[in-house]
Every structure is written in structure tokens, then in C-alpha cells.
Amino acid sequence: DGGITQSPKYLFRKEGQNVTLSCEQNLNHDAMYWYRQDPGQGLRLIYYSQIVNDFQKGDIAEGYSVSREKKESFPLTVTSAQKNPTAFYLCASSRMLTGANTEAFFGQGTRLTVV
Amino acid sequence: AQSVAQPEDQVNVAEGNPLTVKCTYSVSGNPYLFWYVQYPNRGLQFLLKYITGDNLVKGSYGFEAEFNKSQTSFHLKKPSALVSDSALYFCAVRVIPKEDTGRRALTFGSGTRLQVQP
């Protein structure tokens, strides 16, 4: 069925390692997003992409990188430069219309823990 | 710029009673407002949205929200709460700058935990 798939559900990272979180959607949406969720802070935007081969920094992009080589895929790499990566990461997508009236659909999230 | 405030970290209500979860926003331009619900260790589920037109918006699971432009609010409501409504609720706003460029992503509030007691 249609939707957004994030993998893995749980991920453990050692200090100094880079890790990549997967996000795939089959909704034919143009726009995709990565958010980070910390307790009591709501969701903060890391990166977003409006079309293939284009992406923009969000509010907390430092220490993260993304790519958008295919419309369906928007992987997020958490690099060793991210000093506090332990969080719940949410991927989302939305249709691209000329207006802003399009809701985002979310994946089930990846919980990243530094060990 | 766009921002959202959810002034209550937690709301407690008895089952069967009406519930309200508050949200206020700040945008330059016309707001597009959304409510989402999150259950533990899950992604966010869309509940409802306000784009234009009728200020009272009806959504999933019996929820509704009222857009009030003068008070810049978009409070979530339900006439009769269920224990299964207990979850984390997020208000979000999106606005398109006049130049039709820039940020198209949602800006979220910090969330309100709803506890419905049996």
C-alpha cells in the first residue's frame, strides 16, 4: 500500500561514525522533508527537497547531509560532526502545488542512539 | 517567518468530557494550519487542516478545529473525549512567501500531551 517507509526503526551509532537513515515514498510526491524530534521540543526541520537533485537546509542542518537522486528516495546521513545525534528522526513528503495547501505524510520514524 | 505556540505541555480531561488543545500562530501572510497526532514511537498522523473558507474545520476521529484570525488561534476540539485519544498533538503552520520562494516546509509547535482518564 502507499506510504512512506523509514528504515531501520532503531539504529545505534558509535562515537565518530557516520550513519545513513533511509526514507522511501511511493506516493509520487515531489517534496520530501527530514525532521528531528527531541522531548519537549517538538519537530525541528533538518533538510527539505522540493524536486530531484535539489535540497535546502532547514533550521538545524549542521552535522547532517542529504541527497535526492530519485524522486522516491531522500536518505539522511548523520555525520560525526553532529555532536548530539540521539533523537527520533521523522521523514515526510507532500505534493507540490503552487499553493501551500498540502499536508505532509510521515513515516514511522527512526530512533537513533549513540552508544 | 512563521512560528507556532502550544501553551500547554499537557491537558487532562475525563472520558466523555469535551476537550480543547490550544494553538496560536504567527506568520507574515495567509496561514495554512494543520493538526497532527502522534502515538508513542510512531510517526505523525494528519488530523485536519485549514486552508480557506469556513472557520470551523472537521477532521478525522471526531476532531474539529476553529480558525480565529483576530486571535491568531487554531484550537483543536472534540465534543466527547475517549481514552484512546490520549496521545501527543502537534499544531503546524505553513505559509508561502509573496515571492513564492523559500521555505515550504511545515513549522511545528512543541506539542501537547493529552491524557484522557477513564
Tab-separated table of C-alpha atoms in Angstrom:
chain	number	residue	atom	x	y	z
A	1	ASP	CA	0.000	0.000	0.000
A	2	GLY	CA	1.083	3.594	-0.488
A	3	GLY	CA	3.078	5.463	2.069
A	4	ILE	CA	6.451	6.420	3.456
A	5	THR	CA	8.886	3.812	4.692
A	6	GLN	CA	11.712	4.621	7.046
A	7	SER	CA	14.428	2.146	7.942
A	8	PRO	CA	15.756	0.984	10.228
A	9	LYS	CA	13.333	1.531	13.088
A	10	TYR	CA	16.167	1.536	15.628
A	11	LEU	CA	19.782	2.463	14.935
A	12	PHE	CA	22.808	2.557	17.185
A	13	ARG	CA	25.850	4.629	16.349
A	14	LYS	CA	29.280	4.648	17.858
A	15	GLU	CA	31.067	7.901	18.513
A	16	GLY	CA	32.721	9.211	15.337
A	17	GLN	CA	30.680	7.110	12.930
A	18	ASN	CA	28.539	8.279	10.062
A	19	VAL	CA	25.165	6.596	9.696
A	20	THR	CA	22.522	6.830	6.986
A	21	LEU	CA	18.779	6.744	7.580
A	22	SER	CA	16.626	5.562	4.722
A	23	CYS	CA	13.364	7.164	3.558
A	24	GLU	CA	11.356	5.891	0.593
A	25	GLN	CA	7.920	7.028	-0.603
A	26	ASN	CA	5.592	5.645	-3.262
A	27	LEU	CA	3.088	8.499	-3.153
A	28	ASN	CA	4.573	10.256	-6.192
A	29	HIS	CA	5.200	13.321	-4.043
A	30	ASP	CA	7.685	15.903	-5.209
A	31	ALA	CA	8.612	17.333	-1.800
A	32	MET	CA	10.341	15.442	0.985
A	33	TYR	CA	11.478	16.509	4.442
A	34	TRP	CA	13.546	15.389	7.414
A	35	TYR	CA	12.632	16.419	10.945
A	36	ARG	CA	14.300	15.721	14.244
A	37	GLN	CA	12.196	15.211	17.370
A	38	ASP	CA	13.555	15.714	20.875
A	39	PRO	CA	11.440	15.519	24.034
A	40	GLY	CA	9.678	18.787	24.770
A	41	GLN	CA	10.979	20.484	21.646
A	42	GLY	CA	8.555	19.390	19.008
A	43	LEU	CA	9.844	18.782	15.487
A	44	ARG	CA	12.730	20.726	14.006
A	45	LEU	CA	13.434	20.825	10.281
A	46	ILE	CA	16.798	19.443	9.170
A	47	TYR	CA	16.594	19.450	5.365
A	48	TYR	CA	13.928	19.508	2.704
A	49	SER	CA	13.807	18.872	-1.008
A	50	GLN	CA	11.309	20.247	-3.494
A	51	ILE	CA	12.479	18.322	-6.559
A	52	VAL	CA	15.058	15.752	-7.563
A	53	ASN	CA	18.674	16.913	-7.332
A	54	ASP	CA	17.714	19.905	-5.214
A	55	PHE	CA	17.540	20.335	-1.443
A	56	GLN	CA	17.582	23.147	1.098
A	57	LYS	CA	18.868	23.461	4.643
A	58	GLY	CA	16.344	23.702	7.394
A	59	ASP	CA	16.790	25.105	10.889
A	60	ILE	CA	19.312	22.549	12.189
A	61	ALA	CA	21.253	21.260	9.173
A	62	GLU	CA	24.720	21.303	10.765
A	63	GLY	CA	26.157	17.815	11.055
A	64	TYR	CA	23.693	16.311	8.588
A	65	SER	CA	23.730	15.696	4.837
A	66	VAL	CA	21.125	14.522	2.324
A	67	SER	CA	20.805	13.540	-1.313
A	68	ARG	CA	17.849	13.401	-3.691
A	69	GLU	CA	18.905	11.350	-6.691
A	70	LYS	CA	15.475	9.783	-7.157
A	71	LYS	CA	12.026	11.171	-6.578
A	72	GLU	CA	11.169	8.277	-4.273
A	73	SER	CA	14.189	8.447	-2.011
A	74	PHE	CA	15.610	11.023	0.412
A	75	PRO	CA	18.296	9.473	2.639
A	76	LEU	CA	19.711	11.367	5.600
A	77	THR	CA	23.301	10.925	6.759
A	78	VAL	CA	24.137	11.803	10.328
A	79	THR	CA	27.817	12.639	10.292
A	80	SER	CA	30.377	12.585	13.074
A	81	ALA	CA	30.137	16.384	13.107
A	82	GLN	CA	26.684	16.143	14.705
A	83	LYS	CA	27.568	16.323	18.382
A	84	ASN	CA	24.245	15.263	19.845
A	85	PRO	CA	22.608	12.908	17.360
A	86	THR	CA	20.495	10.852	19.760
A	87	ALA	CA	16.911	11.624	18.726
A	88	PHE	CA	13.856	10.402	16.875
A	89	TYR	CA	14.089	11.183	13.147
A	90	LEU	CA	10.986	11.611	11.015
A	91	CYS	CA	10.785	11.711	7.242
A	92	ALA	CA	7.784	13.247	5.477
A	93	SER	CA	6.560	14.036	1.989
A	94	SER	CA	3.926	16.236	0.371
A	95	ARG	CA	2.587	17.019	-3.083
A	96	MET	CA	3.976	20.116	-4.725
A	97	LEU	CA	1.272	22.577	-5.675
A	98	THR	CA	1.550	26.230	-6.423
A	99	GLY	CA	-0.186	26.896	-3.132
A	100	ALA	CA	0.792	25.803	0.351
A	101	ASN	CA	-2.335	23.767	0.944
A	102	THR	CA	-0.896	20.323	1.077
A	103	GLU	CA	-0.456	18.255	4.184
A	104	ALA	CA	2.673	16.237	4.854
A	105	PHE	CA	2.586	12.475	5.303
A	106	PHE	CA	5.020	10.981	7.772
A	107	GLY	CA	6.967	7.776	8.065
A	108	GLN	CA	7.085	5.785	11.306
A	109	GLY	CA	10.416	7.227	12.350
A	110	THR	CA	13.932	6.022	13.153
A	111	ARG	CA	15.225	6.185	16.702
A	112	LEU	CA	18.960	6.844	16.664
A	113	THR	CA	21.031	6.256	19.777
A	114	VAL	CA	24.719	6.971	20.261
A	115	VAL	CA	26.473	4.264	22.245
B	1	ALA	CA	8.983	33.939	9.373
B	2	GLN	CA	6.447	31.564	10.804
B	3	SER	CA	6.012	30.147	14.286
B	4	VAL	CA	3.546	28.169	16.322
B	5	ALA	CA	2.932	28.129	20.065
B	6	GLN	CA	1.203	25.413	22.053
B	7	PRO	CA	0.978	26.929	25.519
B	8	GLU	CA	0.067	23.735	27.392
B	9	ASP	CA	2.524	20.880	27.780
B	10	GLN	CA	-0.264	18.600	28.983
B	11	VAL	CA	-4.044	18.606	29.033
B	12	ASN	CA	-6.019	16.274	31.290
B	13	VAL	CA	-9.675	15.525	30.679
B	14	ALA	CA	-12.147	12.901	31.831
B	15	GLU	CA	-13.600	10.491	29.314
B	16	GLY	CA	-16.846	11.810	27.875
B	17	ASN	CA	-15.987	15.449	28.563
B	18	PRO	CA	-15.169	17.958	25.830
B	19	LEU	CA	-11.517	18.625	25.139
B	20	THR	CA	-9.597	21.602	23.792
B	21	VAL	CA	-5.930	21.726	22.803
B	22	LYS	CA	-4.711	25.255	22.192
B	23	CYS	CA	-2.587	26.607	19.348
B	24	THR	CA	-1.605	30.126	18.346
B	25	TYR	CA	0.456	31.104	15.346
B	26	SER	CA	2.497	33.943	13.914
B	27	VAL	CA	3.013	34.341	10.174
B	28	SER	CA	3.618	37.016	7.572
B	29	GLY	CA	0.821	36.338	5.141
B	30	ASN	CA	-2.010	33.879	4.997
B	31	PRO	CA	-1.583	30.828	7.229
B	32	TYR	CA	-2.291	27.254	6.331
B	33	LEU	CA	-2.820	25.397	9.592
B	34	PHE	CA	-2.660	21.716	10.437
B	35	TRP	CA	-3.151	19.375	13.372
B	36	TYR	CA	-1.333	16.076	13.722
B	37	VAL	CA	-1.449	13.319	16.344
B	38	GLN	CA	1.424	11.096	17.429
B	39	TYR	CA	1.201	7.822	19.338
B	40	PRO	CA	4.278	6.500	21.208
B	41	ASN	CA	7.239	5.658	18.970
B	42	ARG	CA	5.230	6.327	15.828
B	43	GLY	CA	5.155	8.909	13.077
B	44	LEU	CA	2.658	11.744	12.917
B	45	GLN	CA	-0.838	11.214	11.596
B	46	PHE	CA	-2.710	14.004	9.862
B	47	LEU	CA	-5.966	15.056	11.590
B	48	LEU	CA	-7.213	18.156	9.799
B	49	LYS	CA	-6.241	21.360	8.030
B	50	TYR	CA	-7.456	24.894	7.489
B	51	ILE	CA	-6.777	26.451	4.120
B	52	THR	CA	-9.551	28.941	3.491
B	53	GLY	CA	-13.311	29.279	3.821
B	54	ASP	CA	-15.300	28.053	6.798
B	55	ASN	CA	-13.515	28.786	10.060
B	56	LEU	CA	-14.689	25.509	11.609
B	57	VAL	CA	-12.828	22.557	10.140
B	58	LYS	CA	-13.826	18.947	10.731
B	59	GLY	CA	-11.291	16.167	10.618
B	60	SER	CA	-10.605	12.563	11.483
B	61	TYR	CA	-11.812	10.692	14.586
B	62	GLY	CA	-14.407	13.336	15.501
B	63	PHE	CA	-11.911	16.160	15.935
B	64	GLU	CA	-12.536	19.688	14.756
B	65	ALA	CA	-10.651	22.970	14.919
B	66	GLU	CA	-11.673	26.592	14.804
B	67	PHE	CA	-9.634	29.182	12.946
B	68	ASN	CA	-9.765	32.620	14.567
B	69	LYS	CA	-7.876	35.211	12.544
B	70	SER	CA	-8.249	38.058	15.040
B	71	GLN	CA	-6.820	35.937	17.849
B	72	THR	CA	-4.367	34.106	15.549
B	73	SER	CA	-5.524	30.824	17.001
B	74	PHE	CA	-6.398	27.366	15.743
B	75	HIS	CA	-7.597	25.357	18.743
B	76	LEU	CA	-8.318	21.649	18.398
B	77	LYS	CA	-11.587	20.414	19.897
B	78	LYS	CA	-13.636	17.293	20.402
B	79	PRO	CA	-17.103	17.190	21.985
B	80	SER	CA	-16.561	13.932	23.878
B	81	ALA	CA	-13.095	12.598	24.691
B	82	LEU	CA	-12.134	8.917	24.528
B	83	VAL	CA	-9.354	7.176	26.435
B	84	SER	CA	-7.928	6.211	23.043
B	85	ASP	CA	-7.483	9.912	22.218
B	86	SER	CA	-4.590	10.017	24.690
B	87	ALA	CA	-1.551	10.972	22.608
B	88	LEU	CA	0.757	13.829	21.662
B	89	TYR	CA	-0.813	16.525	19.495
B	90	PHE	CA	1.047	18.925	17.238
B	91	CYS	CA	-0.126	22.103	15.593
B	92	ALA	CA	1.724	23.203	12.446
B	93	VAL	CA	1.717	26.161	10.081
B	94	ARG	CA	2.850	26.675	6.531
B	95	VAL	CA	2.912	29.914	4.559
B	96	ILE	CA	4.132	30.772	1.120
B	97	PRO	CA	6.133	33.984	0.963
B	98	LYS	CA	4.848	36.500	-1.537
B	99	GLU	CA	7.823	35.859	-3.769
B	100	ASP	CA	6.778	32.178	-3.954
B	101	THR	CA	10.222	31.138	-2.922
B	102	GLY	CA	11.769	29.976	0.265
B	103	ARG	CA	10.600	27.650	2.912
B	104	ARG	CA	7.679	25.424	2.044
B	105	ALA	CA	8.087	23.112	4.995
B	106	LEU	CA	5.781	22.933	7.969
B	107	THR	CA	6.745	24.636	11.213
B	108	PHE	CA	5.579	22.691	14.257
B	109	GLY	CA	4.663	23.643	17.776
B	110	SER	CA	6.278	21.887	20.724
B	111	GLY	CA	3.370	19.514	21.197
B	112	THR	CA	0.684	18.986	23.835
B	113	ARG	CA	0.206	15.686	25.598
B	114	LEU	CA	-3.447	14.800	26.012
B	115	GLN	CA	-4.367	12.445	28.847
B	116	VAL	CA	-7.939	11.173	28.944
B	117	GLN	CA	-8.845	9.485	32.215
B	118	PRO	CA	-11.442	6.699	32.299
